[in-house]
XYZ file of C-alpha atoms in Angstrom:
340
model
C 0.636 22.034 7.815
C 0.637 20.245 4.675
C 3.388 20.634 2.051
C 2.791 20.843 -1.330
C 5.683 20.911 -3.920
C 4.666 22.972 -7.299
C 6.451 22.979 -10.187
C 5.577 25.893 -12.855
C 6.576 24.538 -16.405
C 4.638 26.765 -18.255
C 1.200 26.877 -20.055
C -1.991 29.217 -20.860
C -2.787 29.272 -16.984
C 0.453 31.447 -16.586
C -0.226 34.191 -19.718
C -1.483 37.418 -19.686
C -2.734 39.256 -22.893
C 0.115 41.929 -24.462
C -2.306 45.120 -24.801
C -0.046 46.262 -27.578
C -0.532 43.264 -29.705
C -3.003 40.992 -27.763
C -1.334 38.046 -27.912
C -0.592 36.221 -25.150
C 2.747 36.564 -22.961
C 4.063 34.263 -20.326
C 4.212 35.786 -17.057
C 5.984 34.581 -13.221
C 4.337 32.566 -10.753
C 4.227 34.904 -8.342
C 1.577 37.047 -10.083
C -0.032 33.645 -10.577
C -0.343 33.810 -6.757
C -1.250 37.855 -7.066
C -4.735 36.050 -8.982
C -5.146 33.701 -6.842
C -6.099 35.335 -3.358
C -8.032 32.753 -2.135
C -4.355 30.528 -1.590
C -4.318 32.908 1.485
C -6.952 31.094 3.507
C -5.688 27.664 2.674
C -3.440 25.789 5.177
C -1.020 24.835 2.632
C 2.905 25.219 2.961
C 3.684 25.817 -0.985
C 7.331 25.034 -2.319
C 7.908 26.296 -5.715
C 10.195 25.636 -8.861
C 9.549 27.817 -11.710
C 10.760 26.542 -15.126
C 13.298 29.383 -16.423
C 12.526 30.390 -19.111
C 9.006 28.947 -18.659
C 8.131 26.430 -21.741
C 4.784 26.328 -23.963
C 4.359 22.456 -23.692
C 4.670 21.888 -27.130
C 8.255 21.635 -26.797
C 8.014 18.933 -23.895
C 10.369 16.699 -24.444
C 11.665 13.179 -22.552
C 14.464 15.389 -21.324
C 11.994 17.252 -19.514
C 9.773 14.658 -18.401
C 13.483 13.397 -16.626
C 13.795 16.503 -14.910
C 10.356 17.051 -13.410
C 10.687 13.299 -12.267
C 13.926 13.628 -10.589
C 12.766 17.232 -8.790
C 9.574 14.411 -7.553
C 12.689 12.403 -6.160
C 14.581 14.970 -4.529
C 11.344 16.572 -2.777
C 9.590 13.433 -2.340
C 10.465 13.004 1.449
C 9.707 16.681 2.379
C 6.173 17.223 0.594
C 2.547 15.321 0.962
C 1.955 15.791 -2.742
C 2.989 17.323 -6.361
C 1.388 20.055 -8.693
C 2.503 20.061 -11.792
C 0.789 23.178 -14.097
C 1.540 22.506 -17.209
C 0.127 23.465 -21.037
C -3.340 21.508 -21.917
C -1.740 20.169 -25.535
C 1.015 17.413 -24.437
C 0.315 17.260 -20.868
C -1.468 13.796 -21.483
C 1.710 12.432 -22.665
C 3.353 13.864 -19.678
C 1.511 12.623 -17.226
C 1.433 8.710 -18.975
C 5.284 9.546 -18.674
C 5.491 9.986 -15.362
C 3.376 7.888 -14.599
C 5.879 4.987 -15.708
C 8.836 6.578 -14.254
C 7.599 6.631 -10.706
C 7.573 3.780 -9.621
C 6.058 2.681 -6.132
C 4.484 5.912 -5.819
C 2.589 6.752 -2.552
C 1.652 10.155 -2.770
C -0.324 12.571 -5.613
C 1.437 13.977 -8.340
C -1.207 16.309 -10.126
C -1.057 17.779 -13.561
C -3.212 21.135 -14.106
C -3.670 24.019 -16.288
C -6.137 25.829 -17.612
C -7.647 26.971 -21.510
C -7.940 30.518 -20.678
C -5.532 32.580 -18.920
C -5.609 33.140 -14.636
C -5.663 36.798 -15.214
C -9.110 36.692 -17.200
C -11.992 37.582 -15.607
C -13.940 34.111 -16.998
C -10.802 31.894 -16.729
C -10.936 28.371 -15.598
C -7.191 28.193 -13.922
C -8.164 29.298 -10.804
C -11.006 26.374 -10.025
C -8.343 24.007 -11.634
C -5.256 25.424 -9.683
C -7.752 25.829 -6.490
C -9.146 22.089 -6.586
C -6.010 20.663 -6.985
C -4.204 21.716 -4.518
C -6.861 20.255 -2.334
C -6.971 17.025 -3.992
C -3.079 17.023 -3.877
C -3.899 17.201 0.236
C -6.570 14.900 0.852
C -5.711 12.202 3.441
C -7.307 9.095 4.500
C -7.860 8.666 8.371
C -4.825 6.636 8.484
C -2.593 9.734 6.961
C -1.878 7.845 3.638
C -2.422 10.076 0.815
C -5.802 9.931 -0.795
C -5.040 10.197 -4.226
C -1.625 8.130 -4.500
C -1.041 8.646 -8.671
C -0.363 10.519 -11.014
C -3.338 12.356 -12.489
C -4.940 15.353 -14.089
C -7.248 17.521 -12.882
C -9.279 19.812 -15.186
C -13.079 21.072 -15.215
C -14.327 19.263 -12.275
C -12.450 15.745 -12.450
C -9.860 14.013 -11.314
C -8.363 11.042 -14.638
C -6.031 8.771 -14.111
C -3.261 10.619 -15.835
C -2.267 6.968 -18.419
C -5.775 6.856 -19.651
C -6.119 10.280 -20.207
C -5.940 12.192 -23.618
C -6.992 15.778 -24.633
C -10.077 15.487 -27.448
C -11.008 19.545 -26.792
C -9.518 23.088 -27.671
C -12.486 25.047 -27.247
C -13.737 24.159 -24.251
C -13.017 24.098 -20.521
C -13.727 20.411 -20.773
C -10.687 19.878 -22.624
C -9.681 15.871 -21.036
C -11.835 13.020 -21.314
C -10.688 9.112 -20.260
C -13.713 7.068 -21.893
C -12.362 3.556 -20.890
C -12.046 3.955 -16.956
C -13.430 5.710 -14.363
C -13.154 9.447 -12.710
C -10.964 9.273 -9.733
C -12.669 12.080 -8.144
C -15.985 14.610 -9.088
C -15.581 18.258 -7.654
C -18.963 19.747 -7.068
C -20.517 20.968 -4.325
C -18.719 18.426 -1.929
C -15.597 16.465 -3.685
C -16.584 13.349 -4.599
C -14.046 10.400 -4.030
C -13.998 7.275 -6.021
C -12.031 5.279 -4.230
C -12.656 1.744 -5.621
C -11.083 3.145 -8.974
C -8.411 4.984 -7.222
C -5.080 2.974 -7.062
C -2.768 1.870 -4.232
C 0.561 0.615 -3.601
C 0.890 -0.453 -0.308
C 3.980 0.163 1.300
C 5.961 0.814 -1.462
C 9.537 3.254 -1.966
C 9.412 5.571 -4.745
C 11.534 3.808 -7.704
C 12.448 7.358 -10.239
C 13.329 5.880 -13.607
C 14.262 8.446 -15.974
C 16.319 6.751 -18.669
C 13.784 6.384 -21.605
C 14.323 5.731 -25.173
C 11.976 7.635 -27.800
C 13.000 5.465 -30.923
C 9.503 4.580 -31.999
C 7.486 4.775 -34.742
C 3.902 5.836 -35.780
C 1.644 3.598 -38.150
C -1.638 5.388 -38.671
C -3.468 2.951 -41.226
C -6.089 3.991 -43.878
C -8.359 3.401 -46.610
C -5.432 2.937 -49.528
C -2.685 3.363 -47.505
C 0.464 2.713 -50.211
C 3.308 0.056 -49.581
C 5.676 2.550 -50.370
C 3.959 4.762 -46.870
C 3.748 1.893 -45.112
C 7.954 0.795 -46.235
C 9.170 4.247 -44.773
C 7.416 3.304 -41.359
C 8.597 -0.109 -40.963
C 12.093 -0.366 -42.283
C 12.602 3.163 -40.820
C 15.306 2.751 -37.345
C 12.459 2.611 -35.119
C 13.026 -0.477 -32.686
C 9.431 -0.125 -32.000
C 6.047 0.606 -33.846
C 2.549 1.447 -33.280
C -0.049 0.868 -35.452
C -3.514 2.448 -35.183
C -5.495 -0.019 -36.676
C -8.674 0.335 -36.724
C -12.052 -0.650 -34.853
C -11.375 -3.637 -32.515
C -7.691 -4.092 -34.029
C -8.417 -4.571 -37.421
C -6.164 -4.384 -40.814
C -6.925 -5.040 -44.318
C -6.084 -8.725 -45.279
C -4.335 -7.422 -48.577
C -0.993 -10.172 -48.472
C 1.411 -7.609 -49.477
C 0.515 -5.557 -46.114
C 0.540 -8.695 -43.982
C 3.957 -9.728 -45.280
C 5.659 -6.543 -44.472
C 4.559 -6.599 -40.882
C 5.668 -10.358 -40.832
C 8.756 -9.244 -42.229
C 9.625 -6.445 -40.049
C 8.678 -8.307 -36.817
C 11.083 -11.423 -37.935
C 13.523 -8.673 -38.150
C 12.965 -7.750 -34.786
C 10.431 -4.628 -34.604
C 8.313 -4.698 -31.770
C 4.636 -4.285 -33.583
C 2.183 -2.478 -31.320
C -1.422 -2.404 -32.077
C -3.826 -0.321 -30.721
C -7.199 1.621 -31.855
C -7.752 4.478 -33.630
C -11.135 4.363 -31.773
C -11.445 6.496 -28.508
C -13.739 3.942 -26.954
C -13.305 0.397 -26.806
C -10.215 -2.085 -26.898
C -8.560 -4.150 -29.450
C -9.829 -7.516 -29.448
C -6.817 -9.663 -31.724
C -8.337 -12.453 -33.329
C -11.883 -11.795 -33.040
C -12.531 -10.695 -36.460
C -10.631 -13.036 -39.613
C -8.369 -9.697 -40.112
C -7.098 -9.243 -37.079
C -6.710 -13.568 -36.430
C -3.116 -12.918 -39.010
C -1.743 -10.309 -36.909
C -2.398 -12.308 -33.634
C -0.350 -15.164 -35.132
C 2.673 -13.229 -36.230
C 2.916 -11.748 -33.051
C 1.878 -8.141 -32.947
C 1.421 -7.207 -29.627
C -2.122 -6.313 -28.138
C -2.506 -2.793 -27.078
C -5.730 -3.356 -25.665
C -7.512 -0.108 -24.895
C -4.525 1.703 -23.921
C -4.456 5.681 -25.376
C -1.612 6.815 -27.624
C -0.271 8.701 -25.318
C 0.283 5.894 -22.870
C 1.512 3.620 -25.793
C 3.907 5.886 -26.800
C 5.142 6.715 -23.191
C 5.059 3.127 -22.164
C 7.436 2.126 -25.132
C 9.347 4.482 -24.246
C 9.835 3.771 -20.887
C 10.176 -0.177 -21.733
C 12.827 0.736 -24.365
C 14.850 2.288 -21.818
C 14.735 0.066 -19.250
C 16.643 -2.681 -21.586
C 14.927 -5.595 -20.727
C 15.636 -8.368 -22.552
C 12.642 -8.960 -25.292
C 10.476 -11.148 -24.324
C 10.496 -9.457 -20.491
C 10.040 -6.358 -22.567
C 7.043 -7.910 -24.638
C 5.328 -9.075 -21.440
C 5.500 -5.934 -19.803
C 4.028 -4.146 -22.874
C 0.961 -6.784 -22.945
C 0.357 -6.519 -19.218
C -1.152 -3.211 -16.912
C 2.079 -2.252 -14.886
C 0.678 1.632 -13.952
C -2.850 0.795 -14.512
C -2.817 2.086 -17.964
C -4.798 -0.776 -20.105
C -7.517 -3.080 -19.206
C -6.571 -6.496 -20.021
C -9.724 -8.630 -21.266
């Protein structure tokens, strides 16, 4: 029988509507399962930790993200694969989280949730919650797990869970991953893509949960100030992205270019990716990125924010000296940026 380890954080998919003031109320897993009748056909062995109290997941934090990957560790052995159901808004950033702090990974660890509650009569959670679980399962004929990542599942596909981000509130497609393929289509029949899937072949689960989250955020813009862009870059932060824009791009103006010289000769690390959802940064193939290339910003590529924050923060904690530390940041390590 396969095992299935599911961890209950929290999340629309487990609220039910107060009818005294109909707003929405967390309720237990177990009358999750009460919607869900259709588990009871399924060969699945189910092993479940329910956060207490559950959390909305706007109050993930790296703490967190620690605990759900050492309760992968201490299962790991005993279970063919992970569900994680979890609140739509962050779980982008959780997934890109874990998927740095597994390392050597060799079975499915699944994020899911849903944008209207199991208990409504029109909700999505149970396809997502449903679907899942099977993906979570799937075997190839050797008995290797199928899906060997960490991923989320929502409206019919399967993303790789680093180059994921949400981009919806309103609808039941809520994730979208623009610069690499669906893992898997869910239709009629469940459609694998396996040449986009990845695999680590004989690998031991590596669980590194020390992380460091002192980072900063650059978002540039049309007459951005010194003074805005002074708070960012002499603020503590040992680390910075900027969301340039287009293909990488800054304005030229000198007193811009000096700070960021400035602050990287001071030691910031100087991360650049795009404010674009589509696309990559390309560093030095436009005049105003060609500076930023030279000074040494680092090339984000087409990674998300999410993974860029995630992946600094995982890098950060690892204490790697800096230039191992740069390296890693300008290379894939989880399959999170395509390198061009």
């Amino acid at each position: 029988m396969t095992k299935i380890f599911v961890i209950y954080t929290g999340g629309t998919i487990g609220m039910i509507t107060d009818p005294a003031t109909g707003a929405l109320k967390p309720f237990t897993f177990e009358q999750i399962i009460e919607n869900v009748p259709e588990l009871k056909r399924m060969d699945y062995q189910l092993t479940v930790h329910s956060f207490n109290p559950i959390i909305d997941s706007s109050d993930m934090t790296p703490e967190i993200w620690a605990f759900l990957a050492k309760l992968i560790e201490d299962n790991y052995d005993d279970h063919d694969g992970f569900l994680i159901l979890h609140g739509s808004d962050t779980m982008a950033f959780s997934a890109s989280a874990l998927s740095f702090m597994l390392e050597g990974l060799t079975k499915p660890v699944i994020f899911t949730g849903s944008q209207l509650p199991i208990s409504e009569v029109r909700t999505d959670a149970k396809e997502n919650f449903i679907t899942a679980l099977e993906i979570a399962s799937a075997k190839l004929p050797d008995g290797k797990a199928r899906v060997p990542e960490v991923c989320i599942y929502f409206e019919n596909k399967l993303f790789r869970g680093n180059r994921t981000f949400k981009y919806n509130s309103a609808k039941f497609e809520a994730f979208r991953s623009p610069n690499y393929p669906v893992l898997v289509e869910a239709g009629v029949h469940i459609k694998y893509n396996d040449a986009a899937i990845g695999k680590c072949e004989n690998c031991i689960l590596k669980v590194h949960s020390n992380v460091n989250n002192n980072i900063g955020v650059l978002k540039l813009y049309p007459g951005i100030s010194p003074q805005i862009v002074d708070a960012v870059l002499n603020s503590d932060a040992e680390a910075i992205i900027m969301e340039s824009f287009g293909a990488g791009n800054t304005t030229t103006a000198k007193w811009f270019l000096d700070r960021l010289d400035h602050a990287i000769k001071n030691g910031k690390i100087i991360l650049d990716i795009s404010q674009c959802k589509v696309g990559s940064v390309e560093m030095g193939r436009y005049e105003t990125s060609s500076e930023l290339l030279k000074m040494g910003v680092v090339n984000g590529y087409d990674m998300t924010f999410e993974a860029a924050v995630t992946k600094l923060m995982y890098l950060l904690g690892r204490n790697y000296p800096k230039d191992r530390l740069l390296r890693r940041l300008r290379t894939s390590i989880r399959g999170e940026l395509t390198q061009y």
